[in-house]
PDB file of C-alpha atoms in Angstrom:
ATOM      1  CA  UNK Q   1      -0.637  11.191 -34.351  1.00 39.00           C
ATOM      2  CA  UNK Q   2      -3.646  12.346 -31.983  1.00 38.00           C
ATOM      3  CA  UNK Q   3      -3.802   9.625 -29.603  1.00 41.00           C
ATOM      4  CA  UNK Q   4       0.074   9.853 -28.836  1.00 34.00           C
ATOM      5  CA  UNK Q   5      -0.528  13.876 -28.781  1.00 33.00           C
ATOM      6  CA  UNK Q   6      -3.185  13.303 -26.143  1.00 38.00           C
ATOM      7  CA  UNK Q   7      -0.807  11.538 -24.221  1.00 38.00           C
ATOM      8  CA  UNK Q   8       1.903  13.330 -24.196  1.00 36.00           C
ATOM      9  CA  UNK Q   9      -0.286  16.174 -23.263  1.00 37.00           C
ATOM     10  CA  UNK Q  10      -1.509  14.758 -20.625  1.00 44.00           C
ATOM     11  CA  UNK Q  11       2.222  13.435 -18.459  1.00 48.00           C
ATOM     12  CA  UNK Q  12       3.310  17.338 -18.966  1.00 64.00           C
ATOM     13  CA  UNK Q  13      -0.113  17.366 -16.011  1.00 90.00           C
ATOM     14  CA  UNK Q  14      -1.243  16.365 -13.607  1.00 93.00           C
ATOM     15  CA  UNK Q  15      -4.326  14.305 -13.028  1.00 94.00           C
ATOM     16  CA  UNK Q  16      -6.788  14.229  -9.642  1.00 94.00           C
ATOM     17  CA  UNK Q  17      -7.852  10.985 -10.262  1.00 94.00           C
ATOM     18  CA  UNK Q  18     -11.668  11.506  -8.395  1.00 94.00           C
ATOM     19  CA  UNK Q  19     -13.820   9.309  -5.642  1.00 92.00           C
ATOM     20  CA  UNK Q  20     -16.577   9.094  -7.675  1.00 89.00           C
ATOM     21  CA  UNK Q  21     -15.005   7.501 -11.046  1.00 88.00           C
ATOM     22  CA  UNK Q  22     -13.768  10.635 -12.474  1.00 91.00           C
ATOM     23  CA  UNK Q  23     -10.869  12.958 -13.131  1.00 92.00           C
ATOM     24  CA  UNK Q  24      -9.689  16.122 -13.920  1.00 94.00           C
ATOM     25  CA  UNK Q  25      -6.297  16.607 -15.892  1.00 94.00           C
ATOM     26  CA  UNK Q  26      -4.699  20.100 -15.937  1.00 94.00           C
ATOM     27  CA  UNK Q  27      -2.681  22.834 -13.858  1.00 92.00           C
ATOM     28  CA  UNK Q  28      -1.624  21.340  -9.839  1.00 93.00           C
ATOM     29  CA  UNK Q  29      -1.060  25.208  -7.971  1.00 93.00           C
ATOM     30  CA  UNK Q  30      -1.630  23.715  -4.955  1.00 93.00           C
ATOM     31  CA  UNK Q  31      -2.436  20.592  -2.747  1.00 95.00           C
ATOM     32  CA  UNK Q  32      -2.332  19.293   1.249  1.00 95.00           C
ATOM     33  CA  UNK Q  33      -4.447  17.080   3.260  1.00 94.00           C
ATOM     34  CA  UNK Q  34      -7.077  19.192   3.272  1.00 93.00           C
ATOM     35  CA  UNK Q  35      -7.924  20.047  -0.513  1.00 95.00           C
ATOM     36  CA  UNK Q  36      -5.834  21.116  -4.456  1.00 95.00           C
ATOM     37  CA  UNK Q  37      -6.140  23.309  -6.356  1.00 95.00           C
ATOM     38  CA  UNK Q  38      -5.535  22.609 -10.100  1.00 95.00           C
ATOM     39  CA  UNK Q  39      -5.816  24.657 -13.283  1.00 93.00           C
ATOM     40  CA  UNK Q  40      -7.860  22.945 -16.139  1.00 90.00           C
ATOM     41  CA  UNK Q  41      -9.116  24.673 -19.050  1.00 82.00           C
ATOM     42  CA  UNK Q  42      -8.357  28.179 -17.707  1.00 80.00           C
ATOM     43  CA  UNK Q  43     -11.139  27.098 -14.798  1.00 91.00           C
ATOM     44  CA  UNK Q  44      -9.902  27.011 -11.195  1.00 93.00           C
ATOM     45  CA  UNK Q  45     -11.062  24.490  -9.089  1.00 93.00           C
ATOM     46  CA  UNK Q  46     -10.288  23.390  -6.280  1.00 96.00           C
ATOM     47  CA  UNK Q  47     -11.351  19.753  -4.349  1.00 95.00           C
ATOM     48  CA  UNK Q  48     -12.030  18.894  -1.130  1.00 95.00           C
ATOM     49  CA  UNK Q  49     -10.146  15.664   0.699  1.00 90.00           C
ATOM     50  CA  UNK Q  50     -13.309  13.749   0.621  1.00 90.00           C
ATOM     51  CA  UNK Q  51     -13.288  14.441  -3.198  1.00 93.00           C
ATOM     52  CA  UNK Q  52     -10.097  12.859  -3.763  1.00 94.00           C
ATOM     53  CA  UNK Q  53      -9.157   9.063  -3.895  1.00 94.00           C
ATOM     54  CA  UNK Q  54      -5.678  10.540  -5.409  1.00 94.00           C
ATOM     55  CA  UNK Q  55      -3.487  12.409  -7.026  1.00 95.00           C
ATOM     56  CA  UNK Q  56      -1.298  11.638 -10.423  1.00 93.00           C
ATOM     57  CA  UNK Q  57       1.797  14.308 -10.169  1.00 93.00           C
ATOM     58  CA  UNK Q  58       3.011  15.773 -14.139  1.00 90.00           C
ATOM     59  CA  UNK Q  59       6.324  13.835 -14.685  1.00 87.00           C
ATOM     60  CA  UNK Q  60       8.982  16.124 -15.088  1.00 90.00           C
ATOM     61  CA  UNK Q  61      12.497  14.305 -16.930  1.00 92.00           C
ATOM     62  CA  UNK Q  62      13.860  14.798 -12.981  1.00 92.00           C
ATOM     63  CA  UNK Q  63      11.209  11.917 -11.325  1.00 92.00           C
ATOM     64  CA  UNK Q  64      11.370   9.772 -15.243  1.00 94.00           C
ATOM     65  CA  UNK Q  65      15.853   9.880 -14.821  1.00 95.00           C
ATOM     66  CA  UNK Q  66      14.920   8.604 -10.386  1.00 95.00           C
ATOM     67  CA  UNK Q  67      12.857   6.400 -12.093  1.00 94.00           C
ATOM     68  CA  UNK Q  68      14.737   4.305 -14.677  1.00 95.00           C
ATOM     69  CA  UNK Q  69      17.839   4.208 -11.900  1.00 95.00           C
ATOM     70  CA  UNK Q  70      14.878   2.963  -9.315  1.00 94.00           C
ATOM     71  CA  UNK Q  71      13.697   0.156 -12.404  1.00 93.00           C
ATOM     72  CA  UNK Q  72      17.627  -0.793 -12.810  1.00 94.00           C
ATOM     73  CA  UNK Q  73      18.646  -1.472  -8.768  1.00 93.00           C
ATOM     74  CA  UNK Q  74      20.214   1.996  -9.221  1.00 95.00           C
ATOM     75  CA  UNK Q  75      19.351   2.933  -5.717  1.00 96.00           C
ATOM     76  CA  UNK Q  76      21.674   5.821  -4.572  1.00 95.00           C
ATOM     77  CA  UNK Q  77      21.159   7.102  -7.892  1.00 96.00           C
ATOM     78  CA  UNK Q  78      17.855   7.476  -7.720  1.00 96.00           C
ATOM     79  CA  UNK Q  79      18.330   9.228  -3.924  1.00 96.00           C
ATOM     80  CA  UNK Q  80      20.805  11.418  -4.876  1.00 96.00           C
ATOM     81  CA  UNK Q  81      18.072  12.386  -7.838  1.00 96.00           C
ATOM     82  CA  UNK Q  82      15.299  13.147  -5.706  1.00 96.00           C
ATOM     83  CA  UNK Q  83      17.469  14.491  -3.096  1.00 96.00           C
ATOM     84  CA  UNK Q  84      18.582  17.149  -5.395  1.00 96.00           C
ATOM     85  CA  UNK Q  85      14.674  17.266  -6.537  1.00 95.00           C
ATOM     86  CA  UNK Q  86      13.148  18.595  -3.233  1.00 95.00           C
ATOM     87  CA  UNK Q  87      15.574  20.940  -2.562  1.00 95.00           C
ATOM     88  CA  UNK Q  88      15.293  22.905  -6.066  1.00 93.00           C
ATOM     89  CA  UNK Q  89      12.110  22.844  -6.163  1.00 90.00           C
ATOM     90  CA  UNK Q  90       8.965  24.488  -3.628  1.00 88.00           C
ATOM     91  CA  UNK Q  91       5.839  24.077  -2.598  1.00 90.00           C
ATOM     92  CA  UNK Q  92       3.862  20.311  -2.989  1.00 93.00           C
ATOM     93  CA  UNK Q  93       6.464  19.608  -5.994  1.00 93.00           C
ATOM     94  CA  UNK Q  94       8.877  19.487  -3.505  1.00 95.00           C
ATOM     95  CA  UNK Q  95       7.455  17.205  -0.858  1.00 96.00           C
ATOM     96  CA  UNK Q  96       6.472  14.424  -3.891  1.00 96.00           C
ATOM     97  CA  UNK Q  97      10.128  14.270  -4.463  1.00 96.00           C
ATOM     98  CA  UNK Q  98      10.998  14.282  -1.195  1.00 97.00           C
ATOM     99  CA  UNK Q  99       8.505  11.430  -0.721  1.00 97.00           C
ATOM    100  CA  UNK Q 100       9.753   9.428  -3.504  1.00 97.00           C
ATOM    101  CA  UNK Q 101      13.167   9.775  -1.701  1.00 97.00           C
ATOM    102  CA  UNK Q 102      11.642   8.422   1.098  1.00 97.00           C
ATOM    103  CA  UNK Q 103      10.287   5.626  -0.336  1.00 97.00           C
ATOM    104  CA  UNK Q 104      13.060   5.215  -2.571  1.00 97.00           C
ATOM    105  CA  UNK Q 105      15.041   3.948   0.532  1.00 97.00           C
ATOM    106  CA  UNK Q 106      12.377   2.323   2.345  1.00 96.00           C
ATOM    107  CA  UNK Q 107      12.782   0.013  -1.409  1.00 95.00           C
ATOM    108  CA  UNK Q 108      16.993   0.191  -0.155  1.00 96.00           C
ATOM    109  CA  UNK Q 109      16.734  -1.391   2.529  1.00 94.00           C
ATOM    110  CA  UNK Q 110      14.180  -4.306   1.734  1.00 92.00           C
ATOM    111  CA  UNK Q 111      17.500  -5.089  -0.474  1.00 92.00           C
ATOM    112  CA  UNK Q 112      19.975  -4.947   1.742  1.00 93.00           C
ATOM    113  CA  UNK Q 113      19.320  -4.038   5.329  1.00 92.00           C
ATOM    114  CA  UNK Q 114      22.377  -1.725   6.707  1.00 94.00           C
ATOM    115  CA  UNK Q 115      19.621   0.431   4.825  1.00 94.00           C
ATOM    116  CA  UNK Q 116      17.308   0.234   7.255  1.00 94.00           C
ATOM    117  CA  UNK Q 117      18.516   3.238   9.651  1.00 95.00           C
ATOM    118  CA  UNK Q 118      17.876   5.451   6.551  1.00 96.00           C
ATOM    119  CA  UNK Q 119      15.061   5.092   5.091  1.00 96.00           C
ATOM    120  CA  UNK Q 120      13.606   5.601   8.943  1.00 97.00           C
ATOM    121  CA  UNK Q 121      14.809   8.596   9.319  1.00 97.00           C
ATOM    122  CA  UNK Q 122      13.731   9.230   5.779  1.00 97.00           C
ATOM    123  CA  UNK Q 123      10.520   8.892   6.510  1.00 98.00           C
ATOM    124  CA  UNK Q 124      10.418   9.839   9.969  1.00 97.00           C
ATOM    125  CA  UNK Q 125      11.781  13.644   8.482  1.00 97.00           C
ATOM    126  CA  UNK Q 126       9.268  13.745   5.551  1.00 97.00           C
ATOM    127  CA  UNK Q 127       6.660  13.286   8.890  1.00 97.00           C
ATOM    128  CA  UNK Q 128       8.010  15.760  10.790  1.00 97.00           C
ATOM    129  CA  UNK Q 129       8.334  17.993   8.043  1.00 96.00           C
ATOM    130  CA  UNK Q 130       4.774  18.387   5.795  1.00 96.00           C
ATOM    131  CA  UNK Q 131       3.003  16.994   8.235  1.00 96.00           C
ATOM    132  CA  UNK Q 132      -0.303  18.619   6.334  1.00 95.00           C
ATOM    133  CA  UNK Q 133       0.825  17.128   3.563  1.00 96.00           C
ATOM    134  CA  UNK Q 134      -1.529  15.549   1.514  1.00 96.00           C
ATOM    135  CA  UNK Q 135       1.390  12.269   1.488  1.00 96.00           C
ATOM    136  CA  UNK Q 136       1.106  12.518   4.545  1.00 97.00           C
ATOM    137  CA  UNK Q 137      -0.932   9.504   4.989  1.00 97.00           C
ATOM    138  CA  UNK Q 138       1.185   7.081   2.838  1.00 97.00           C
ATOM    139  CA  UNK Q 139       4.442   8.280   4.734  1.00 98.00           C
ATOM    140  CA  UNK Q 140       2.295   7.265   7.967  1.00 98.00           C
ATOM    141  CA  UNK Q 141       1.923   3.754   6.561  1.00 98.00           C
ATOM    142  CA  UNK Q 142       5.413   2.820   4.729  1.00 97.00           C
ATOM    143  CA  UNK Q 143       7.122   4.689   8.385  1.00 98.00           C
ATOM    144  CA  UNK Q 144       4.779   2.303  10.098  1.00 98.00           C
ATOM    145  CA  UNK Q 145       5.805  -0.760   8.170  1.00 96.00           C
ATOM    146  CA  UNK Q 146       9.030  -0.253   9.046  1.00 96.00           C
ATOM    147  CA  UNK Q 147       9.157   0.189  12.485  1.00 97.00           C
ATOM    148  CA  UNK Q 148       6.734  -2.321  13.129  1.00 97.00           C
ATOM    149  CA  UNK Q 149       9.894  -4.457  10.955  1.00 94.00           C
ATOM    150  CA  UNK Q 150      12.650  -3.186  13.614  1.00 93.00           C
ATOM    151  CA  UNK Q 151      10.179  -4.293  16.570  1.00 95.00           C
ATOM    152  CA  UNK Q 152       8.386  -1.182  17.696  1.00 97.00           C
ATOM    153  CA  UNK Q 153       5.819  -2.518  17.486  1.00 97.00           C
ATOM    154  CA  UNK Q 154       3.761   0.301  20.019  1.00 97.00           C
ATOM    155  CA  UNK Q 155       5.239   2.957  18.190  1.00 98.00           C
ATOM    156  CA  UNK Q 156       3.422   1.399  14.358  1.00 97.00           C
ATOM    157  CA  UNK Q 157       0.179   0.767  15.923  1.00 97.00           C
ATOM    158  CA  UNK Q 158       0.447   3.636  18.000  1.00 97.00           C
ATOM    159  CA  UNK Q 159       0.994   6.109  14.915  1.00 98.00           C
ATOM    160  CA  UNK Q 160      -1.732   4.392  12.608  1.00 97.00           C
ATOM    161  CA  UNK Q 161      -4.286   4.410  15.927  1.00 97.00           C
ATOM    162  CA  UNK Q 162      -3.339   8.480  16.195  1.00 97.00           C
ATOM    163  CA  UNK Q 163      -4.044   8.256  11.893  1.00 97.00           C
ATOM    164  CA  UNK Q 164      -7.680   6.105  11.609  1.00 96.00           C
ATOM    165  CA  UNK Q 165      -8.654   8.964  14.304  1.00 96.00           C
ATOM    166  CA  UNK Q 166      -7.391  11.477  11.600  1.00 95.00           C
ATOM    167  CA  UNK Q 167      -8.949  10.694   8.620  1.00 95.00           C
ATOM    168  CA  UNK Q 168     -12.541  10.421  10.371  1.00 94.00           C
ATOM    169  CA  UNK Q 169     -11.770  14.031  11.866  1.00 94.00           C
ATOM    170  CA  UNK Q 170     -10.475  15.684   8.243  1.00 93.00           C
ATOM    171  CA  UNK Q 171     -13.595  14.067   7.169  1.00 92.00           C
ATOM    172  CA  UNK Q 172     -10.723  11.825   4.627  1.00 93.00           C
ATOM    173  CA  UNK Q 173     -11.656   9.086   2.335  1.00 92.00           C
ATOM    174  CA  UNK Q 174     -12.735   6.300   3.648  1.00 92.00           C
ATOM    175  CA  UNK Q 175      -9.916   4.083   2.408  1.00 94.00           C
ATOM    176  CA  UNK Q 176      -7.340   5.494   4.160  1.00 96.00           C
ATOM    177  CA  UNK Q 177      -8.599   4.384   7.571  1.00 96.00           C
ATOM    178  CA  UNK Q 178      -9.120   0.810   6.443  1.00 97.00           C
ATOM    179  CA  UNK Q 179      -5.878   1.210   5.066  1.00 97.00           C
ATOM    180  CA  UNK Q 180      -4.541   2.358   8.858  1.00 98.00           C
ATOM    181  CA  UNK Q 181      -6.450  -0.154  10.574  1.00 97.00           C
ATOM    182  CA  UNK Q 182      -4.681  -3.061   7.705  1.00 98.00           C
ATOM    183  CA  UNK Q 183      -1.584  -1.456   8.206  1.00 98.00           C
ATOM    184  CA  UNK Q 184      -2.142  -1.467  12.472  1.00 97.00           C
ATOM    185  CA  UNK Q 185      -2.952  -4.792  11.917  1.00 97.00           C
ATOM    186  CA  UNK Q 186      -0.545  -6.644   9.981  1.00 97.00           C
ATOM    187  CA  UNK Q 187       2.044  -4.932  12.481  1.00 97.00           C
ATOM    188  CA  UNK Q 188       0.531  -6.489  15.827  1.00 97.00           C
ATOM    189  CA  UNK Q 189       1.474  -9.734  14.138  1.00 97.00           C
ATOM    190  CA  UNK Q 190       5.116  -9.267  12.866  1.00 96.00           C
ATOM    191  CA  UNK Q 191       4.971  -7.606  16.809  1.00 96.00           C
ATOM    192  CA  UNK Q 192       4.095 -11.458  17.906  1.00 96.00           C
ATOM    193  CA  UNK Q 193       0.642 -10.490  18.611  1.00 96.00           C
ATOM    194  CA  UNK Q 194      -2.040 -12.133  16.937  1.00 96.00           C
ATOM    195  CA  UNK Q 195      -5.065 -12.668  19.729  1.00 95.00           C
ATOM    196  CA  UNK Q 196      -4.887  -9.232  19.445  1.00 95.00           C
ATOM    197  CA  UNK Q 197      -4.437  -8.455  15.769  1.00 96.00           C
ATOM    198  CA  UNK Q 198      -8.123 -11.264  15.185  1.00 95.00           C
ATOM    199  CA  UNK Q 199      -9.716  -9.652  17.429  1.00 92.00           C
ATOM    200  CA  UNK Q 200      -9.254  -6.360  15.215  1.00 95.00           C
ATOM    201  CA  UNK Q 201      -9.286  -8.056  12.462  1.00 96.00           C
ATOM    202  CA  UNK Q 202     -12.581  -9.898  12.642  1.00 94.00           C
ATOM    203  CA  UNK Q 203     -14.358  -5.937  13.505  1.00 93.00           C
ATOM    204  CA  UNK Q 204     -11.750  -5.013  10.456  1.00 95.00           C
ATOM    205  CA  UNK Q 205     -13.704  -7.679   8.054  1.00 94.00           C
ATOM    206  CA  UNK Q 206     -17.045  -6.466   8.803  1.00 95.00           C
ATOM    207  CA  UNK Q 207     -16.842  -2.443   7.852  1.00 95.00           C
ATOM    208  CA  UNK Q 208     -14.008  -3.765   4.013  1.00 96.00           C
ATOM    209  CA  UNK Q 209     -17.165  -6.246   3.111  1.00 94.00           C
ATOM    210  CA  UNK Q 210     -19.757  -3.551   4.088  1.00 95.00           C
ATOM    211  CA  UNK Q 211     -18.032  -1.384   0.842  1.00 94.00           C
ATOM    212  CA  UNK Q 212     -18.031  -3.753  -1.206  1.00 94.00           C
ATOM    213  CA  UNK Q 213     -21.336  -4.791  -1.049  1.00 94.00           C
ATOM    214  CA  UNK Q 214     -22.201  -0.923  -1.012  1.00 93.00           C
ATOM    215  CA  UNK Q 215     -23.723  -0.913  -4.979  1.00 91.00           C
ATOM    216  CA  UNK Q 216     -22.807   2.539  -4.723  1.00 89.00           C
ATOM    217  CA  UNK Q 217     -18.411   2.130  -4.036  1.00 90.00           C
ATOM    218  CA  UNK Q 218     -16.894   3.789  -6.865  1.00 87.00           C
ATOM    219  CA  UNK Q 219     -14.653   1.269  -9.096  1.00 87.00           C
ATOM    220  CA  UNK Q 220     -11.310   2.391  -8.094  1.00 85.00           C
ATOM    221  CA  UNK Q 221     -12.787   2.579  -4.542  1.00 91.00           C
ATOM    222  CA  UNK Q 222     -13.379  -1.302  -4.788  1.00 93.00           C
ATOM    223  CA  UNK Q 223     -10.475  -2.408  -6.399  1.00 92.00           C
ATOM    224  CA  UNK Q 224      -9.097  -0.922  -3.320  1.00 94.00           C
ATOM    225  CA  UNK Q 225     -10.193  -2.226  -1.303  1.00 95.00           C
ATOM    226  CA  UNK Q 226     -10.709  -6.020  -2.712  1.00 95.00           C
ATOM    227  CA  UNK Q 227      -7.279  -5.741  -2.166  1.00 94.00           C
ATOM    228  CA  UNK Q 228      -7.189  -4.579   1.616  1.00 96.00           C
ATOM    229  CA  UNK Q 229     -10.383  -7.927   2.107  1.00 96.00           C
ATOM    230  CA  UNK Q 230      -7.414 -10.037   0.348  1.00 95.00           C
ATOM    231  CA  UNK Q 231      -5.156  -8.690   3.431  1.00 96.00           C
ATOM    232  CA  UNK Q 232      -7.124  -9.283   6.412  1.00 97.00           C
ATOM    233  CA  UNK Q 233      -8.105 -11.973   5.063  1.00 97.00           C
ATOM    234  CA  UNK Q 234      -4.485 -13.560   4.331  1.00 96.00           C
ATOM    235  CA  UNK Q 235      -3.359 -11.939   7.463  1.00 97.00           C
ATOM    236  CA  UNK Q 236      -6.914 -14.435   9.317  1.00 97.00           C
ATOM    237  CA  UNK Q 237      -5.531 -17.276   8.386  1.00 97.00           C
ATOM    238  CA  UNK Q 238      -1.542 -16.312  10.291  1.00 96.00           C
ATOM    239  CA  UNK Q 239      -3.205 -15.225  13.270  1.00 97.00           C
ATOM    240  CA  UNK Q 240      -4.528 -18.566  13.244  1.00 96.00           C
ATOM    241  CA  UNK Q 241      -2.264 -19.777  12.355  1.00 97.00           C
ATOM    242  CA  UNK Q 242      -0.054 -17.929  15.645  1.00 96.00           C
ATOM    243  CA  UNK Q 243      -2.564 -19.291  18.143  1.00 96.00           C
ATOM    244  CA  UNK Q 244      -3.707 -22.678  17.244  1.00 96.00           C
ATOM    245  CA  UNK Q 245      -1.201 -24.008  15.306  1.00 96.00           C
ATOM    246  CA  UNK Q 246      -0.836 -24.676  11.489  1.00 95.00           C
ATOM    247  CA  UNK Q 247      -3.884 -27.403  11.745  1.00 95.00           C
ATOM    248  CA  UNK Q 248      -5.806 -25.045  13.945  1.00 96.00           C
ATOM    249  CA  UNK Q 249      -5.889 -22.836  11.043  1.00 96.00           C
ATOM    250  CA  UNK Q 250      -7.076 -25.592   7.904  1.00 96.00           C
ATOM    251  CA  UNK Q 251     -10.831 -25.639   8.660  1.00 97.00           C
ATOM    252  CA  UNK Q 252     -10.265 -21.364   7.594  1.00 97.00           C
ATOM    253  CA  UNK Q 253      -8.036 -22.352   4.741  1.00 97.00           C
ATOM    254  CA  UNK Q 254      -9.657 -24.425   3.184  1.00 96.00           C
ATOM    255  CA  UNK Q 255     -13.126 -22.273   3.006  1.00 97.00           C
ATOM    256  CA  UNK Q 256     -11.142 -19.568   1.796  1.00 96.00           C
ATOM    257  CA  UNK Q 257      -9.460 -22.119  -1.032  1.00 94.00           C
ATOM    258  CA  UNK Q 258     -12.816 -22.477  -2.434  1.00 93.00           C
ATOM    259  CA  UNK Q 259     -14.208 -18.908  -2.100  1.00 93.00           C
ATOM    260  CA  UNK Q 260     -15.482 -18.211  -5.122  1.00 89.00           C
ATOM    261  CA  UNK Q 261     -15.785 -14.499  -4.327  1.00 90.00           C
ATOM    262  CA  UNK Q 262     -12.670 -14.253  -2.832  1.00 90.00           C
ATOM    263  CA  UNK Q 263      -9.689 -12.398  -5.054  1.00 89.00           C
ATOM    264  CA  UNK Q 264      -6.386 -15.090  -6.587  1.00 89.00           C
ATOM    265  CA  UNK Q 265      -4.246 -13.290  -3.907  1.00 91.00           C
ATOM    266  CA  UNK Q 266      -5.906 -14.514  -1.119  1.00 93.00           C
ATOM    267  CA  UNK Q 267      -6.833 -17.993  -2.700  1.00 92.00           C
ATOM    268  CA  UNK Q 268      -3.251 -18.691  -3.631  1.00 90.00           C
ATOM    269  CA  UNK Q 269      -2.571 -18.159   0.748  1.00 93.00           C
ATOM    270  CA  UNK Q 270      -5.103 -20.916   0.705  1.00 94.00           C
ATOM    271  CA  UNK Q 271      -3.672 -23.051  -1.290  1.00 93.00           C
ATOM    272  CA  UNK Q 272       0.103 -21.748   0.387  1.00 92.00           C
ATOM    273  CA  UNK Q 273      -1.166 -22.749   4.380  1.00 95.00           C
ATOM    274  CA  UNK Q 274      -3.222 -26.068   3.187  1.00 95.00           C
ATOM    275  CA  UNK Q 275       0.989 -26.865   1.886  1.00 93.00           C
ATOM    276  CA  UNK Q 276       2.618 -26.389   4.880  1.00 94.00           C
ATOM    277  CA  UNK Q 277      -0.252 -28.560   7.587  1.00 95.00           C
ATOM    278  CA  UNK Q 278       1.046 -31.031   4.380  1.00 94.00           C
ATOM    279  CA  UNK Q 279       5.100 -30.912   4.729  1.00 92.00           C
ATOM    280  CA  UNK Q 280       3.915 -29.747   8.238  1.00 93.00           C
ATOM    281  CA  UNK Q 281       2.522 -33.933   8.482  1.00 93.00           C
ATOM    282  CA  UNK Q 282       5.463 -34.968   5.967  1.00 93.00           C
ATOM    283  CA  UNK Q 283       2.730 -35.329   3.575  1.00 93.00           C
ATOM    284  CA  UNK Q 284       4.595 -34.217  -0.261  1.00 89.00           C
ATOM    285  CA  UNK Q 285       3.308 -35.263  -2.420  1.00 90.00           C
ATOM    286  CA  UNK Q 286       0.120 -33.562  -1.409  1.00 91.00           C
ATOM    287  CA  UNK Q 287       1.814 -29.912  -0.466  1.00 89.00           C
ATOM    288  CA  UNK Q 288       3.676 -30.469  -4.166  1.00 87.00           C
ATOM    289  CA  UNK Q 289      -0.055 -30.265  -5.673  1.00 87.00           C
ATOM    290  CA  UNK Q 290      -0.877 -28.142  -2.783  1.00 88.00           C
ATOM    291  CA  UNK Q 291       1.626 -25.719  -3.944  1.00 86.00           C
ATOM    292  CA  UNK Q 292       2.074 -26.264  -7.527  1.00 84.00           C
ATOM    293  CA  UNK Q 293      -1.657 -24.288  -7.344  1.00 83.00           C
ATOM    294  CA  UNK Q 294      -0.256 -20.643  -6.291  1.00 81.00           C
ATOM    295  CA  UNK Q 295       3.098 -21.077  -9.046  1.00 75.00           C
ATOM    296  CA  UNK Q 296       0.379 -21.781 -11.469  1.00 70.00           C
ATOM    297  CA  UNK Q 297      -1.525 -18.718 -10.666  1.00 66.00           C
ATOM    298  CA  UNK Q 298       1.366 -16.085  -9.190  1.00 63.00           C
ATOM    299  CA  UNK Q 299       0.119 -13.852  -7.767  1.00 56.00           C
ATOM    300  CA  UNK Q 300       2.055 -10.333  -7.264  1.00 54.00           C
ATOM    301  CA  UNK Q 301       2.223 -10.655  -3.656  1.00 55.00           C
ATOM    302  CA  UNK Q 302       5.298 -10.717  -1.688  1.00 57.00           C
ATOM    303  CA  UNK Q 303       2.905 -11.986   0.850  1.00 56.00           C
ATOM    304  CA  UNK Q 304       2.339 -15.293  -0.989  1.00 57.00           C
ATOM    305  CA  UNK Q 305       4.812 -15.768  -4.011  1.00 58.00           C
ATOM    306  CA  UNK Q 306       8.240 -16.026  -2.468  1.00 57.00           C
ATOM    307  CA  UNK Q 307       6.638 -18.453  -0.097  1.00 57.00           C
ATOM    308  CA  UNK Q 308       5.772 -20.805  -2.302  1.00 53.00           C
ATOM    309  CA  UNK Q 309       8.706 -20.857  -4.373  1.00 56.00           C
ATOM    310  CA  UNK Q 310      10.604 -21.525  -1.137  1.00 49.00           C
ATOM    311  CA  UNK Q 311       8.704 -24.152   0.465  1.00 56.00           C
ATOM    312  CA  UNK Q 312       8.461 -25.647  -3.525  1.00 52.00           C
ATOM    313  CA  UNK Q 313      11.986 -25.628  -3.705  1.00 47.00           C
ATOM    314  CA  UNK Q 314      12.589 -27.383  -0.854  1.00 53.00           C
TER     315      UNK Q 314
END
């Protein structure tokens, strides 16, 4: 019973996860890009941006309703709930609901291309309306991805360059700069600028390895940067395929597939890359064996698993 009461109590409050691995739970009084003010045990704490890894706001009944609607694929209802909630709240709660509404439109657009314009509009509106929001980097990265997918490569890469500069200027946590640059490289690849992406991926991989090899990197940061490393490794292979053809990337995929320090998603991408080489050579049995490794692992990645399932079905 004590555990259940503690869980209910935590859900009714906001949680600020710190870079050092600790967390602060309480009533969130204010939140912006540079600091958070939270009341905990009758004490008001002001936390600077470079201390904060993530903020998880308290769950309200309306937010829970929207979450259930999204889980059920009812995007229209979720968007309506979140937009209504945003209109009837203020301060950081308004910003948070507005962000979730924009992200709901983005997720809807991933299922229905007719919603792409609405998703772009909602994200752009959030960025213009709340330029000092704690969630502005998250919104800008989502907006950049949508811009790139809709052919606006220069706008997407320019936005991520600006975000990277802002992260340095405001001394935001390092993972924001890394995420912005990963998204920038992804936009270059989407825009068929593989050679540009390759040069930037090399320097980005060096930065990421530096963070991962630092014994003082806290577990929460390490996990996130490890995910970014996998994305960079996958994009590097795809960039090689674009510039040198499938067979030109074979050596890279071979090395990554046998790299024991690589994460499961990166290794699965390597097996997929090797399978595509075998398919091109019409070595169907060899391709099937590589794809079976991916399916056995089933990594939670929209870059790998759906493509592997499709190729295996063929």
